[in-house]
Protein backbone atom coordinates (compact mmCIF):
# COMPACT_ATOMS: atom_id res chain seq x y z
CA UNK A 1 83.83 23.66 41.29
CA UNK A 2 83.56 20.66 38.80
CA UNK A 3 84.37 20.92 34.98
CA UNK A 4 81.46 21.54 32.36
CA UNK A 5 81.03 20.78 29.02
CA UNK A 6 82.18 23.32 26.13
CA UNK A 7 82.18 23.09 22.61
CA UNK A 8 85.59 24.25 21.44
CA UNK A 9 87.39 25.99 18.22
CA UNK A 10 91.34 26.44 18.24
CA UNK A 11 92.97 29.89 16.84
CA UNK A 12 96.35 29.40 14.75
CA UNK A 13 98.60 32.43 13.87
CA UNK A 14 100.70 31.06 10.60
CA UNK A 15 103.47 33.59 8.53
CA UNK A 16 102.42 33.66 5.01
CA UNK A 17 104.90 34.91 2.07
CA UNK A 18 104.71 36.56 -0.72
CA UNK A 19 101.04 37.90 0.12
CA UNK A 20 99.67 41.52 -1.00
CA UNK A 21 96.49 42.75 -0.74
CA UNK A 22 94.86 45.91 -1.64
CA UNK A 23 93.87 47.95 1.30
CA UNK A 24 90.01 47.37 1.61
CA UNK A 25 91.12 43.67 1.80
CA UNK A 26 92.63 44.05 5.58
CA UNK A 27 90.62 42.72 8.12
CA UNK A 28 88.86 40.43 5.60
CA UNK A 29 88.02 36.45 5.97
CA UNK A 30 87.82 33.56 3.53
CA UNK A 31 85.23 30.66 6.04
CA UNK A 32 85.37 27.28 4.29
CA UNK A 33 84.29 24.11 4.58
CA UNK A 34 87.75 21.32 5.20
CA UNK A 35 87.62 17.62 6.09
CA UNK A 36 84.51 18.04 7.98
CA UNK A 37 85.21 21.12 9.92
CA UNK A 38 85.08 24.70 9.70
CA UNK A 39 88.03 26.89 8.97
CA UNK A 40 88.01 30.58 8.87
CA UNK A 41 91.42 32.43 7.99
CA UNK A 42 91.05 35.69 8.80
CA UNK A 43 93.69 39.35 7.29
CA UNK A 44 95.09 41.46 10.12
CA UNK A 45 93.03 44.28 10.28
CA UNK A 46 94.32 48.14 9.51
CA UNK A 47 94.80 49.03 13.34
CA UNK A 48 98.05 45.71 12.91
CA UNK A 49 99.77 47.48 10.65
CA UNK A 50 103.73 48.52 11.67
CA UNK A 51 106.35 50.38 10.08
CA UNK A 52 109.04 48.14 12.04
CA UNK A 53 110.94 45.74 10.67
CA UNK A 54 111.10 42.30 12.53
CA UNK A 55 109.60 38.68 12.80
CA UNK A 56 106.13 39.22 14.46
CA UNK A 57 105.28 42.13 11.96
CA UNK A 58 101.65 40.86 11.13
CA UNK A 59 101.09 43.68 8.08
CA UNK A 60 103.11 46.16 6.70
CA UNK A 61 102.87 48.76 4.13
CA UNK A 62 103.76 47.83 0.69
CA UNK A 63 105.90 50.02 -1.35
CA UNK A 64 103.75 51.58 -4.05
CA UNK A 65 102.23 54.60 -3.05
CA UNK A 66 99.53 57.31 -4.58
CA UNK A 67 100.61 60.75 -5.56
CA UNK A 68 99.22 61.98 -2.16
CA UNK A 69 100.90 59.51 -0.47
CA UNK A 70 98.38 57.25 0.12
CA UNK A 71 98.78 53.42 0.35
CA UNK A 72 98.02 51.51 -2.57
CA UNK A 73 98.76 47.87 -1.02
CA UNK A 74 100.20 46.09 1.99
CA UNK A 75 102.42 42.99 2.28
CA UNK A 76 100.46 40.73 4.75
CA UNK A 77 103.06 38.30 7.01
CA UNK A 78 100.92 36.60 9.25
CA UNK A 79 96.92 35.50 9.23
CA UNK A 80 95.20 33.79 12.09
CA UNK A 81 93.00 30.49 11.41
CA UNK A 82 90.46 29.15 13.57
CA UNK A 83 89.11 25.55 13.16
CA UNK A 84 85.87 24.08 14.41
CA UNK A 85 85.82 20.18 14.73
CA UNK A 86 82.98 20.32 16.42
CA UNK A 87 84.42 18.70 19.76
CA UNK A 88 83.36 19.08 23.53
CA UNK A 89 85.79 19.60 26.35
CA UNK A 90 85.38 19.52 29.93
CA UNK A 91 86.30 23.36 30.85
CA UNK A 92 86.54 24.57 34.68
CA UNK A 93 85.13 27.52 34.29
CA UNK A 94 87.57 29.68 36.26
CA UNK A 95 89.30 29.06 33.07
CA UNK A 96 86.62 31.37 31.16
CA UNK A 97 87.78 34.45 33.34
CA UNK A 98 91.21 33.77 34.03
CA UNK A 99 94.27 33.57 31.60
CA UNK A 100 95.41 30.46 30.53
CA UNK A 101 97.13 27.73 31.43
CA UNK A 102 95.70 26.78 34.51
CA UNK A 103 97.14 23.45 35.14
CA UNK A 104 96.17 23.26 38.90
CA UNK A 105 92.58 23.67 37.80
CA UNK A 106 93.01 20.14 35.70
CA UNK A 107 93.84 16.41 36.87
CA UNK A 108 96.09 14.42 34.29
CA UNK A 109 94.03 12.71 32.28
CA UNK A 110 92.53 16.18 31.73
CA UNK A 111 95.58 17.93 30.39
CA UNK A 112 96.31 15.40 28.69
CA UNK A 113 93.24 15.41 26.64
CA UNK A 114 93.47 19.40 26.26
CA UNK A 115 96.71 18.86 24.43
CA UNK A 116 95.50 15.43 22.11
CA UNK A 117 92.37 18.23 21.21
CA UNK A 118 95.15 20.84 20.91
CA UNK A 119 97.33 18.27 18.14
CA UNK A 120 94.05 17.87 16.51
CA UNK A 121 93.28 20.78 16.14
CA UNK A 122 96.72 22.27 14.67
CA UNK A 123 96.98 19.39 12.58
CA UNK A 124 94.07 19.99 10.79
CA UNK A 125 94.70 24.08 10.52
CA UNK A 126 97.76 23.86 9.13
CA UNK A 127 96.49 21.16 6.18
CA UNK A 128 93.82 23.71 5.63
CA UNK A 129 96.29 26.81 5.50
CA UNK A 130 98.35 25.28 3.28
CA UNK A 131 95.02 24.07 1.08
CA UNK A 132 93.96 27.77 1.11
CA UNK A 133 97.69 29.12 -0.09
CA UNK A 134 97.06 26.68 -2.61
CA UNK A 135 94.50 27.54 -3.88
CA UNK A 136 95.40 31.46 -3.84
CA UNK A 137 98.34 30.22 -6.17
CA UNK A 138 95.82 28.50 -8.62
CA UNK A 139 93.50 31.50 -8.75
CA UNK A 140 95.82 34.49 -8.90
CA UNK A 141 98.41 32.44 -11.08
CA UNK A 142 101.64 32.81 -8.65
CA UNK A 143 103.82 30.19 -8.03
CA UNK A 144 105.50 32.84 -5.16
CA UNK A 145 102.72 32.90 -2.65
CA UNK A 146 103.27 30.85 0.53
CA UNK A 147 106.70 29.74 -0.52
CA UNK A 148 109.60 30.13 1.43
CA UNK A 149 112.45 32.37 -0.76
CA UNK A 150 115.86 30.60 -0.89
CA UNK A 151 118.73 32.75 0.45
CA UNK A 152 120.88 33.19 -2.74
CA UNK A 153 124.59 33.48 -2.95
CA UNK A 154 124.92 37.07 -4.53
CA UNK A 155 126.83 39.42 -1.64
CA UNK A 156 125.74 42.19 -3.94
CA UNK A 157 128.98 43.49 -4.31
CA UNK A 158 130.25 43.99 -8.27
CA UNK A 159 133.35 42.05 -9.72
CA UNK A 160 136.67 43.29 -9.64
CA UNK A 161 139.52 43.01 -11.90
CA UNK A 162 142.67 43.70 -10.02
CA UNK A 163 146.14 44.17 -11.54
CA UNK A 164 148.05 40.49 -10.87
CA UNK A 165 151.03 42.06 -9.68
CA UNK A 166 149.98 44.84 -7.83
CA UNK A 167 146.33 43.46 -6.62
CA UNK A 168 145.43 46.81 -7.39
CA UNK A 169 141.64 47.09 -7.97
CA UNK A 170 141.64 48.50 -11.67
CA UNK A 171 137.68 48.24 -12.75
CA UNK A 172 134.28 47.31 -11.15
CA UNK A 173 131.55 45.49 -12.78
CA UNK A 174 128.25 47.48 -13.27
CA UNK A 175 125.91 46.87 -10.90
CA UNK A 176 121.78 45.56 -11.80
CA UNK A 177 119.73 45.76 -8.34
CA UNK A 178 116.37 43.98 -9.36
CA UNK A 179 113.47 44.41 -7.37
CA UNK A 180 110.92 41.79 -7.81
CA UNK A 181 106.82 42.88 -7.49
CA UNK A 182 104.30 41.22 -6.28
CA UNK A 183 100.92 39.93 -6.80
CA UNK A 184 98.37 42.33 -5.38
CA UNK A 185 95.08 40.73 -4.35
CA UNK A 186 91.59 42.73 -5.34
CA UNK A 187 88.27 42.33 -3.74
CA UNK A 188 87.25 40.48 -7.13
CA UNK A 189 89.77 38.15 -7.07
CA UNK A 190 89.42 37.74 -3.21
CA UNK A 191 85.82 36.62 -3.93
CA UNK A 192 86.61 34.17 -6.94
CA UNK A 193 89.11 32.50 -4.03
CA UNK A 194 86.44 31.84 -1.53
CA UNK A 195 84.13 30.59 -4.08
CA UNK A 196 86.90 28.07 -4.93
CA UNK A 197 86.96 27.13 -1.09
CA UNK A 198 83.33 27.06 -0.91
CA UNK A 199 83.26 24.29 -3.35
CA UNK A 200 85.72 22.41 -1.68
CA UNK A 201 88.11 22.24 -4.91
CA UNK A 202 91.33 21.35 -5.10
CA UNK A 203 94.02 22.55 -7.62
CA UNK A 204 94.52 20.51 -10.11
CA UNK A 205 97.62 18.28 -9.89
CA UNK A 206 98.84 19.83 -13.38
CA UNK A 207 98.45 23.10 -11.96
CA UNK A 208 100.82 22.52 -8.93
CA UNK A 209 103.33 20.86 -10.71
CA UNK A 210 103.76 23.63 -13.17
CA UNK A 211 104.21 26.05 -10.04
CA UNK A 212 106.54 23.53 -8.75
CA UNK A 213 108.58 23.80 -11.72
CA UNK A 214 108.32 27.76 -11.54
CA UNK A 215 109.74 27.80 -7.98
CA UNK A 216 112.79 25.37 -9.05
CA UNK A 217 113.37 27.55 -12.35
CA UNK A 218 113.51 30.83 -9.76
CA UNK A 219 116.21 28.94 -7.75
CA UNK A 220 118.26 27.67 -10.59
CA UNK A 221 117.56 24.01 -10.30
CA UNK A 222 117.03 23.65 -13.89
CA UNK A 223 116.95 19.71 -13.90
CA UNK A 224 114.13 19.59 -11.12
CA UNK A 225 112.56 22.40 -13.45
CA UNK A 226 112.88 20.56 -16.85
CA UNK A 227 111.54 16.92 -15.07
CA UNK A 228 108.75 19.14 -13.26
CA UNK A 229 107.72 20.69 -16.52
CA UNK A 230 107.39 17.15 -17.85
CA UNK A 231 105.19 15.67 -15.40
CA UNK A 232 103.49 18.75 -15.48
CA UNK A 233 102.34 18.18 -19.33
CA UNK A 234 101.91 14.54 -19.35
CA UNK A 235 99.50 14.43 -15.81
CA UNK A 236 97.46 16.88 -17.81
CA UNK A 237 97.61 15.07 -21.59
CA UNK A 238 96.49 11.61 -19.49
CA UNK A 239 93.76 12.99 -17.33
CA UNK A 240 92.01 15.22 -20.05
CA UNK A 241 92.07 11.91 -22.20
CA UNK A 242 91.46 9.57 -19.53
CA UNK A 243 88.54 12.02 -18.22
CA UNK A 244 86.76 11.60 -21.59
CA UNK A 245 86.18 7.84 -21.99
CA UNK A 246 83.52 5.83 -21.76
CA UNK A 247 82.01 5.08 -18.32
CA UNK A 248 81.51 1.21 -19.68
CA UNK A 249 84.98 0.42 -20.79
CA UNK A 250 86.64 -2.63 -20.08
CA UNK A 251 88.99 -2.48 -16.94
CA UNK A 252 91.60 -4.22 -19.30
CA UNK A 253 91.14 -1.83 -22.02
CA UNK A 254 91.54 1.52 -19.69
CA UNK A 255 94.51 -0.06 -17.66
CA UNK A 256 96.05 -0.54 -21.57
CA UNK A 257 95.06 3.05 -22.57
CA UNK A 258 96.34 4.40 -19.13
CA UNK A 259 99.57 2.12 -19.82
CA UNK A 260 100.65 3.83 -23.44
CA UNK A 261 103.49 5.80 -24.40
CA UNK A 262 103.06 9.63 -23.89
CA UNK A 263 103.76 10.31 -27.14
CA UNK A 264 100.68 8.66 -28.96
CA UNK A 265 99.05 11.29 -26.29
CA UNK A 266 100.53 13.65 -28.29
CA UNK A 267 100.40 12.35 -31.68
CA UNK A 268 96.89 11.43 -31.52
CA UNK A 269 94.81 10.81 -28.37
CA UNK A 270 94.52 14.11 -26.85
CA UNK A 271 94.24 16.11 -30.57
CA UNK A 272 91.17 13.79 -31.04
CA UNK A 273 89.14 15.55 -27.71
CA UNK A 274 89.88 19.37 -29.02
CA UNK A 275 87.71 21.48 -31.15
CA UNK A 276 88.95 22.65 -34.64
CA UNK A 277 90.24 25.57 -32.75
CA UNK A 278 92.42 23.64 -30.31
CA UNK A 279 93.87 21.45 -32.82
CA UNK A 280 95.19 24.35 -34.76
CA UNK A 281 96.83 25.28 -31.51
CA UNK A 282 98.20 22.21 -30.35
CA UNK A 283 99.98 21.01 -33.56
CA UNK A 284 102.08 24.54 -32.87
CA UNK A 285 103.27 23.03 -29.50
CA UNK A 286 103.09 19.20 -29.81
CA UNK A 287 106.85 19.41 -31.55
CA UNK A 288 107.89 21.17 -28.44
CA UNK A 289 106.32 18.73 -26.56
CA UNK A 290 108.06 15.99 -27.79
CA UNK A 291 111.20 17.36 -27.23
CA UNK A 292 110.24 18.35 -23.47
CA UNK A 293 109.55 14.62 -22.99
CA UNK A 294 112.86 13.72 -24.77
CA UNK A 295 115.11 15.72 -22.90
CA UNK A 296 113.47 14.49 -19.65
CA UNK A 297 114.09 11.13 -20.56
CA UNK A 298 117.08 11.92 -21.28
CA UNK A 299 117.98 13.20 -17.89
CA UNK A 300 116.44 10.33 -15.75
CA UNK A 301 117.53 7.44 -17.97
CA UNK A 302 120.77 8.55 -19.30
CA UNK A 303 122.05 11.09 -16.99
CA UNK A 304 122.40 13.57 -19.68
CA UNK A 305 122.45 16.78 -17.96
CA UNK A 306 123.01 19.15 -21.03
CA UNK A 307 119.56 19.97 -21.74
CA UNK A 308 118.68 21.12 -18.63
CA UNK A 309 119.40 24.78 -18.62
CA UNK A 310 117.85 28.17 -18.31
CA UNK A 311 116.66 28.86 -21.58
CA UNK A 312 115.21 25.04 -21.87
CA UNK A 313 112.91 25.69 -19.04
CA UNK A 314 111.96 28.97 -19.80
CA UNK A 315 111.09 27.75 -23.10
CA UNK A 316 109.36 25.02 -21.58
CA UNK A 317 107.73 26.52 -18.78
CA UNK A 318 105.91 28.56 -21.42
CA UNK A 319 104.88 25.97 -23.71
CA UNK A 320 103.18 24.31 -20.44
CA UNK A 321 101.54 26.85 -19.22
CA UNK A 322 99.71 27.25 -23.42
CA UNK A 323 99.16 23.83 -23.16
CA UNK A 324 97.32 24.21 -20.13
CA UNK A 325 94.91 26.52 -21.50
CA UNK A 326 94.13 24.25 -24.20
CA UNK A 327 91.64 23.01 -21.79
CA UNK A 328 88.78 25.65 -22.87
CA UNK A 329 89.11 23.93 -26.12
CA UNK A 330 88.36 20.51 -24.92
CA UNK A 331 85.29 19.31 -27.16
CA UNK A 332 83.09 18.05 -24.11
CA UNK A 333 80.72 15.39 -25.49
């Protein structure tokens, strides 16, 4: 029996981390529009949740529980994603009722076009998983979700002090176990995330660079943090000045504008597109600013490694993130 044409749509299963949801989320799906097809990223459903412990758990239930013992949230590990390019294949259609793969049923040039729409198909699932854990970072304000969590060097055993010429263990160090929460996901703010993906809207570059910097601070890379940090205040300072010009300037005069210093940003180019408000605001943090931008020019152009510590970024990290929501005070004219 010959082949016949079938419009196609791939399915994806892809572990995401650092994912909670409250329980009338399960089962739940965010459909968007991506690069011209149609994505849909579906929650495992109640009836996949497991107690076990291993890789292919898809959902699990979180720790926080109700007086009567009832669930309050579960940790979600895996979601599936289907994509719809909108592409035909020629299907034998023994394959509809039969498991697949049935090679025999297909000549070369046949399997080989089942796995170029298979590449396809991944490729563009995984771009649009990764856009939608994106986007869940920007909207619930958690660097944590979707990354990967580095494997520290803590054994968790304390610190002895042994006796020198005995090696006689004579005192252990207190022990601090720290258990780190996690962002739980409401139906509200499940809803404000597909309205995001509806309009096809991408974080902005700020935004991800100051999660960036989060991420590095968590794993103690304090000079990626403190150059991170940087970029993450002077992409925003340029593009909520740059934004704001006039649509007629002179391609000489923007590529000078775009060309200045970052600190006559500071000093008086983005102070100049803020309500009353917002300048009151800003002049508390443009000192801080400065220094930001000092220290990471120190570090790139000098090699001076000193200021990039804990505390800096910490600091720093929260002077960004005020910064940042200066935007509501942006005087739009």
């Amino acid at each position: 029996m010959g082949c016949v044409d079938r419009h196609i749509r791939s399915w994806d299963q892809f572990v995401v981390r650092g994912l909670s949801v409250k329980p009338e989320l399960l089962g739940r799906s965010h459909a968007f529009p991506f690069t011209g097809a149609r994505i849909e990223i579906t929650l495992p459903g109640i009836d996949r949740v497991t107690e076990r412990d291993d890789d292919y758990a898809l959902v699990k239930p979180g720790s926080r529980k109700a007086s009567d013992g009832t669930i309050l949230e579960f940790d979600v590990h895996r979601v599936n994603v289907t994509a719809d390019l909108g592409r035909v294949a020629l299907i034998a259609p023994e394959s509809l009722e039969r498991p697949p793969v049935l090679f025999e049923l297909y000549a070369e040039p046949e399997r080989q076009r089942m796995e170029e729409l298979c590449h396809e198909h991944r490729k563009c699932s995984e771009a649009a998983f990764q856009y939608w854990l994106s986007i869940l970072r920007w909207k619930l304000d958690d660097f944590r979700i979707g990354r990967s969590v580095l494997l520290k060097h803590e054994s968790g055993w304390g610190t002895y002090l042994h006796d020198q010429e005995s090696n006689h263990p004579v005192w252990i160090s207190s022990g601090v176990f720290v258990v780190e929460g996690r962002r739980v996901v409401d139906a509200n703010e499940w809803r404000t995330v597909e309205s995001c993906l509806q309009a096809e809207k991408p974080p902005p570059i700020y935004i991800s660079m100051r999660y960036d910097a989060q991420e590095s601070l968590y794993h103690r890379d304090y000079r990626k943090s403190l150059i991170e940090l940087a970029m993450a205040c002077e992409l925003f300072l340029r593009q909520m000045v740059l934004q704001r010009l006039p649509e007629k300037l002179s391609p000489t005069l923007l590529e000078a504008i775009e060309e200045l210093n970052i600190n006559q940003y500071v000093s008086k180019h983005f102070r100049e597109i803020l309500s009353e408000a917002g300048k009151r605001e800003f002049g508390k943090l443009s000192k801080e600013l400065s220094s930001l931008f000092s220290k990471r020019n120190k570090l790139l152009h000098m090699g001076d490694i000193e200021p990039a510590t804990r505390e800096n970024c910490e600091r720093f990290l929260k002077i960004t993130g005020q910064l940042h929501d200066l935007e509501v005070d942006i005087v739009h004219s």
